[in-house]
PDB file of C-alpha atoms in Angstrom:
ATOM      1  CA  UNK A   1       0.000   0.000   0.000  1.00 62.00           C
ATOM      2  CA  UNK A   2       1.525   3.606  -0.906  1.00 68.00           C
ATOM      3  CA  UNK A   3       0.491   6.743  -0.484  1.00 63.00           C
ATOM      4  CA  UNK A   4       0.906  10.075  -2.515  1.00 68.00           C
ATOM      5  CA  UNK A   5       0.568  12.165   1.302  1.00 70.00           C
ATOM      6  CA  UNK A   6       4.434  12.412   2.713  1.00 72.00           C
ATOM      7  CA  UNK A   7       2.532  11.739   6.133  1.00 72.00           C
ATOM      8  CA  UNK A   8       0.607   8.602   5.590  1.00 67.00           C
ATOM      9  CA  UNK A   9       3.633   6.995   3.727  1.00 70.00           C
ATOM     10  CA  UNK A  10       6.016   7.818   7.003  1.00 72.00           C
ATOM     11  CA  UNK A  11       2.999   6.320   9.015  1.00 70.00           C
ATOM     12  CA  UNK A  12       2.760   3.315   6.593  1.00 66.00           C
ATOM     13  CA  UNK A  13       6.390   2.541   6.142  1.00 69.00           C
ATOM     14  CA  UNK A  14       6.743   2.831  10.458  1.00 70.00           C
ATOM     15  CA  UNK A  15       3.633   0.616  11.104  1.00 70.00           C
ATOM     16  CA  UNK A  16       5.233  -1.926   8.534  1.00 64.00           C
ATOM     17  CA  UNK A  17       8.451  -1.513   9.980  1.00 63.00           C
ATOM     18  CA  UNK A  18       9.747   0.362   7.431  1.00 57.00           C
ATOM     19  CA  UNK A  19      10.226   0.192   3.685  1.00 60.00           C
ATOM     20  CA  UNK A  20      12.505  -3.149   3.614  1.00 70.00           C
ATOM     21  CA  UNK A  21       9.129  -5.215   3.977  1.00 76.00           C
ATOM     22  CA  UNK A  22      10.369  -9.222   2.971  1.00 84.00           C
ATOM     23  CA  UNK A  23       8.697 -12.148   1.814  1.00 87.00           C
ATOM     24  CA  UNK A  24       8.240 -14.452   4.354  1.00 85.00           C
ATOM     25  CA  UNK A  25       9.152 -17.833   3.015  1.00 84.00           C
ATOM     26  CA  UNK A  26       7.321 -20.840   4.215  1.00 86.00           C
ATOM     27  CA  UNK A  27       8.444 -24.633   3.868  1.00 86.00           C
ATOM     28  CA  UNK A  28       9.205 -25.836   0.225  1.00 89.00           C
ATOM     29  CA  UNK A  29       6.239 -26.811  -1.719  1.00 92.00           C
ATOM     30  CA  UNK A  30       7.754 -28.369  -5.303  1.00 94.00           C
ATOM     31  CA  UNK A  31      10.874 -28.025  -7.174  1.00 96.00           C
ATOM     32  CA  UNK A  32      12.158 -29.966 -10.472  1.00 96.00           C
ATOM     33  CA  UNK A  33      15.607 -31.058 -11.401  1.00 97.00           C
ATOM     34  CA  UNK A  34      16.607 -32.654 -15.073  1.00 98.00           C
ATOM     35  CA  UNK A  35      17.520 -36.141 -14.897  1.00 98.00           C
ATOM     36  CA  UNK A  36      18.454 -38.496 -17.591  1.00 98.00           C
ATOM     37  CA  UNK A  37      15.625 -41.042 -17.129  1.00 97.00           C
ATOM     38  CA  UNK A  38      12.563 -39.661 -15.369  1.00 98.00           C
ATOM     39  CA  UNK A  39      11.359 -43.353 -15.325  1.00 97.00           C
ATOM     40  CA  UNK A  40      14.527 -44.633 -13.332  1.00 98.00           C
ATOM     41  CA  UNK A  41      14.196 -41.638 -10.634  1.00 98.00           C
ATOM     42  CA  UNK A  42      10.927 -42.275  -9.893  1.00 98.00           C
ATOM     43  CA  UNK A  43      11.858 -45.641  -9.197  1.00 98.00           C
ATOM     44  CA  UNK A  44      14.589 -44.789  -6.730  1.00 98.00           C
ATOM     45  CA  UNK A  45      12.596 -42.590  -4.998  1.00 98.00           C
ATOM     46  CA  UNK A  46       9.529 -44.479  -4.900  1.00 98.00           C
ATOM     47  CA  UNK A  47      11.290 -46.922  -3.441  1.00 97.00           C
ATOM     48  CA  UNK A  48      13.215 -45.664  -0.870  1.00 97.00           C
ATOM     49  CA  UNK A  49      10.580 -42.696   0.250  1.00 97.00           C
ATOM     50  CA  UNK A  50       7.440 -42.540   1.024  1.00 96.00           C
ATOM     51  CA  UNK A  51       6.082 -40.854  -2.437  1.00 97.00           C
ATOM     52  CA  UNK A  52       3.953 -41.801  -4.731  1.00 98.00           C
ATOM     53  CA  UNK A  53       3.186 -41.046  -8.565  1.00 98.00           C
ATOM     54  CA  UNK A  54       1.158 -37.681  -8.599  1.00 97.00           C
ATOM     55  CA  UNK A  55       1.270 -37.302 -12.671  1.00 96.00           C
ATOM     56  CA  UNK A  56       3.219 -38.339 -15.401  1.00 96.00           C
ATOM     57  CA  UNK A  57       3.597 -36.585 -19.352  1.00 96.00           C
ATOM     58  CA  UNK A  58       6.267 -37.775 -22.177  1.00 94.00           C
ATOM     59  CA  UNK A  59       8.805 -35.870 -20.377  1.00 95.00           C
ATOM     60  CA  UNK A  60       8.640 -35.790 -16.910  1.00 97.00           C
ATOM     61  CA  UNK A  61       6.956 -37.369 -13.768  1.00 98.00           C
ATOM     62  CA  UNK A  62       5.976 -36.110 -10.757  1.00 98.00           C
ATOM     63  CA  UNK A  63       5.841 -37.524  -7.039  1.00 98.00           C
ATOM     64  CA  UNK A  64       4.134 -36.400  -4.029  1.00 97.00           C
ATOM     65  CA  UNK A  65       3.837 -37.617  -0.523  1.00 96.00           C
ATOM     66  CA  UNK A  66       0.851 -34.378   0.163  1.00 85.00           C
ATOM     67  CA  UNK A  67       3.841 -32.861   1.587  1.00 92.00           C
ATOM     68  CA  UNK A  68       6.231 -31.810  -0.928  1.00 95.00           C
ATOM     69  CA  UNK A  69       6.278 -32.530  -4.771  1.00 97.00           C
ATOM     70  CA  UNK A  70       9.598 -33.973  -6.648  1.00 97.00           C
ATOM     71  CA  UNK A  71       9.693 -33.209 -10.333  1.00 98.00           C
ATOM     72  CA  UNK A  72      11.752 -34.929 -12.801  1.00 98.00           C
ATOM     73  CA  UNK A  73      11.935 -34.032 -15.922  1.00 98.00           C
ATOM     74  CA  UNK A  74      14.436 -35.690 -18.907  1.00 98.00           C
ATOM     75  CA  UNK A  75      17.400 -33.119 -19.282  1.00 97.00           C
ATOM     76  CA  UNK A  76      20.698 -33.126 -18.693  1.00 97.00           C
ATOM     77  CA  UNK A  77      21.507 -33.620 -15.133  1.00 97.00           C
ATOM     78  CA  UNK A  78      23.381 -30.814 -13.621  1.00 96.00           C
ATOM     79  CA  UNK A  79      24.149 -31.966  -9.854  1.00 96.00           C
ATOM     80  CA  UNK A  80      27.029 -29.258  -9.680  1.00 94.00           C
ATOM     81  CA  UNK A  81      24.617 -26.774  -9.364  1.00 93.00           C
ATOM     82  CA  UNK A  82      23.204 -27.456  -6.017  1.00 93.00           C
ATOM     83  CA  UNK A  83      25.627 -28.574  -3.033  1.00 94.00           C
ATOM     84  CA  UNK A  84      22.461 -30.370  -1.906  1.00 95.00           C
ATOM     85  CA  UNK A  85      18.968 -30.618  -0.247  1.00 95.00           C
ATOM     86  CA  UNK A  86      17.927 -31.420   2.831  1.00 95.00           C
ATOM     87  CA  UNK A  87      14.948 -33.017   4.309  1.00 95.00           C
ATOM     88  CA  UNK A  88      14.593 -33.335   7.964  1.00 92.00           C
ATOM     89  CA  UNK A  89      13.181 -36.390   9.768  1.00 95.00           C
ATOM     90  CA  UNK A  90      11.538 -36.025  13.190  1.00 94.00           C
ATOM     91  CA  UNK A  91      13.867 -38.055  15.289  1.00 95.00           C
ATOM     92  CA  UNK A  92      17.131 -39.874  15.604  1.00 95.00           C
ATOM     93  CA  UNK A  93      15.544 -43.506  15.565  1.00 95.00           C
ATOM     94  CA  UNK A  94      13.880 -42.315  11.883  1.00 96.00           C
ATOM     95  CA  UNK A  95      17.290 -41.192  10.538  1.00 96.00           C
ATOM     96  CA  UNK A  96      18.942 -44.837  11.823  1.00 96.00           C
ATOM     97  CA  UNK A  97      15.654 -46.497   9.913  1.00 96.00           C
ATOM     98  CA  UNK A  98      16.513 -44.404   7.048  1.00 97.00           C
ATOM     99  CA  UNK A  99      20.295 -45.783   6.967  1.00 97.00           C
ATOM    100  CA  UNK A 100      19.568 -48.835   7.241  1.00 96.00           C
ATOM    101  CA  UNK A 101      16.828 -48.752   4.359  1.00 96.00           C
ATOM    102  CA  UNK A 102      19.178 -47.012   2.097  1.00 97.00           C
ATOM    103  CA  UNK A 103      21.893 -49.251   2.649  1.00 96.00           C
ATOM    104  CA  UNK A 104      19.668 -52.288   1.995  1.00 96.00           C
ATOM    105  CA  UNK A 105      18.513 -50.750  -0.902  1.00 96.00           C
ATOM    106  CA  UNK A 106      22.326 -50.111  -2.100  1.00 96.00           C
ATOM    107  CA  UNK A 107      22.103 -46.359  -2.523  1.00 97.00           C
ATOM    108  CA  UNK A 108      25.443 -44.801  -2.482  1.00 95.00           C
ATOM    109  CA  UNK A 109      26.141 -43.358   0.775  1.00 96.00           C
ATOM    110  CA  UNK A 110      28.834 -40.682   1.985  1.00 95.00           C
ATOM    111  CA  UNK A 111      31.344 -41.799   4.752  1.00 92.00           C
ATOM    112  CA  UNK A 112      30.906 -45.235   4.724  1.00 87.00           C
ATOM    113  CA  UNK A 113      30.821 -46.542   8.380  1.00 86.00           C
ATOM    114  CA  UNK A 114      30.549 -43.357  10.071  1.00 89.00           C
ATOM    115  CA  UNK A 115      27.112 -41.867   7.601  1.00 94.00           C
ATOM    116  CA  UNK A 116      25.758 -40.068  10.636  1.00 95.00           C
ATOM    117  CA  UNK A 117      27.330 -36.962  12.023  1.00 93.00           C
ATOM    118  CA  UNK A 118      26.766 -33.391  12.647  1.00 93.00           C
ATOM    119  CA  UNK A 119      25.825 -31.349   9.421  1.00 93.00           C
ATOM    120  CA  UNK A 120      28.354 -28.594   9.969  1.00 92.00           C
ATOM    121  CA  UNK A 121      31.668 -28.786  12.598  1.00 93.00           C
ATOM    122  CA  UNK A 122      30.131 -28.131  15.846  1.00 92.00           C
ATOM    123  CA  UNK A 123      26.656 -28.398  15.071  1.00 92.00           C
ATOM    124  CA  UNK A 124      23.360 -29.997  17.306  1.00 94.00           C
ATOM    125  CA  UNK A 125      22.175 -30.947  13.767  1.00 95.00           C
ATOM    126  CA  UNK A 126      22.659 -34.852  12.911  1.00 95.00           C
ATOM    127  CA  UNK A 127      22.319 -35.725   9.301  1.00 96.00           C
ATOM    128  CA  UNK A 128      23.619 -38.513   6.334  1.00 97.00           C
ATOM    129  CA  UNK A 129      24.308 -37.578   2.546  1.00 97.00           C
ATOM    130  CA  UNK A 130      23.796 -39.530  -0.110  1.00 97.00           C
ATOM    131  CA  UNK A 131      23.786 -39.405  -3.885  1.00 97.00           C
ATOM    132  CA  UNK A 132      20.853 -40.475  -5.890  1.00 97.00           C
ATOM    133  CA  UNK A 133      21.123 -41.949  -9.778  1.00 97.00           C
ATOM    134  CA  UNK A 134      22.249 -38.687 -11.246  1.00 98.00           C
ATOM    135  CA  UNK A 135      24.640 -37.667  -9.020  1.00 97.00           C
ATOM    136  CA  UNK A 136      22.017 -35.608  -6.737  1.00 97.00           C
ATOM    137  CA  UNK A 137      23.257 -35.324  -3.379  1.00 97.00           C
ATOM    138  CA  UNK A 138      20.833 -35.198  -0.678  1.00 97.00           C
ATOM    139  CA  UNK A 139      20.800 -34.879   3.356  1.00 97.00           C
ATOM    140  CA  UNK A 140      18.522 -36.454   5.534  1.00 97.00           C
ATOM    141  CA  UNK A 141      18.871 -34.689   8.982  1.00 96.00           C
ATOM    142  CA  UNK A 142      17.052 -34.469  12.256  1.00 95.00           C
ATOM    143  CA  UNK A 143      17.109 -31.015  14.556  1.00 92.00           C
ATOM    144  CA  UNK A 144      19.400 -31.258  17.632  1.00 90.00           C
ATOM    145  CA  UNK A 145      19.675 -34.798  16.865  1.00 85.00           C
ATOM    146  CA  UNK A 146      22.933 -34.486  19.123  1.00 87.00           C
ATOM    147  CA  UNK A 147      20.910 -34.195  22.214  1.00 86.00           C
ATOM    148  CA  UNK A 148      19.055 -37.617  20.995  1.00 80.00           C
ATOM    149  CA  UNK A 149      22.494 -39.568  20.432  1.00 64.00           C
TER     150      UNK A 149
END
């Protein structure tokens, strides 16, 4: 909202906090990365996640679990682009579950025999990377998961 009176504006901007107003950003609804075989990524994360097939077209395929939606869509995979993404389980018992599924599953893991640690030097934060078929990688990580050890 603006005003043309010098007056309002100054009472505007002040109730508002001033003229830097932000976007508040809430969780992460969707996002789409290129992948060489939608089919094939579907399949890895259908299987390891708890998503299912929300649509599908001649070029890409899309899962949902009513939380978040994965997009994949055939391209050329560009996994240098991203350091990663993170999605956070609820407890330290989930995130053991998880290793253990993916390493049943064979999904390629970082640090072999140590995969759970803090996400940054120092940090409450426990998490484990992984890579999916393209090269992805991907965190799963649990919120002062240190204080669960």
């Amino acid at each position: 909202l603006r005003s043309h009176h010098p007056r309002v504006q100054e009472q505007l901007d002040a109730s508002r906090g001033g003229t830097d107003v932000k976007v508040q950003l809430g969780a992460v609804w969707h996002f789409s990365i290129a992948v060489s075989d939608p089919e094939q990524s579907a399949t890895f994360w259908t299987k390891n996640f708890d998503l299912h097939e929300m649509f599908r077209s001649d070029e890409a395929i899309a899962l949902t679990n009513d939380a978040i939606i994965i997009g994949f869509f055939k391209g050329t995979p560009h996994p240098d682009t991203i350091d990663h993404m993170s999605f956070y389980l609820d407890s330290m018992r989930a995130l053991h579950e998880a290793l253990e599924m993916l390493k049943n599953n064979g999904v390629e893991l970082e640090d072999p025999g140590n995969e759970i640690g803090p996400t940054s030097p120092g940090s409450p934060h426990m998490g484990l990377w992984f890579h999916d078929p393209d090269g992805y990688r991907w965190e799963l990580s649990v919120q002062n998961g240190a204080r669960e050890r």
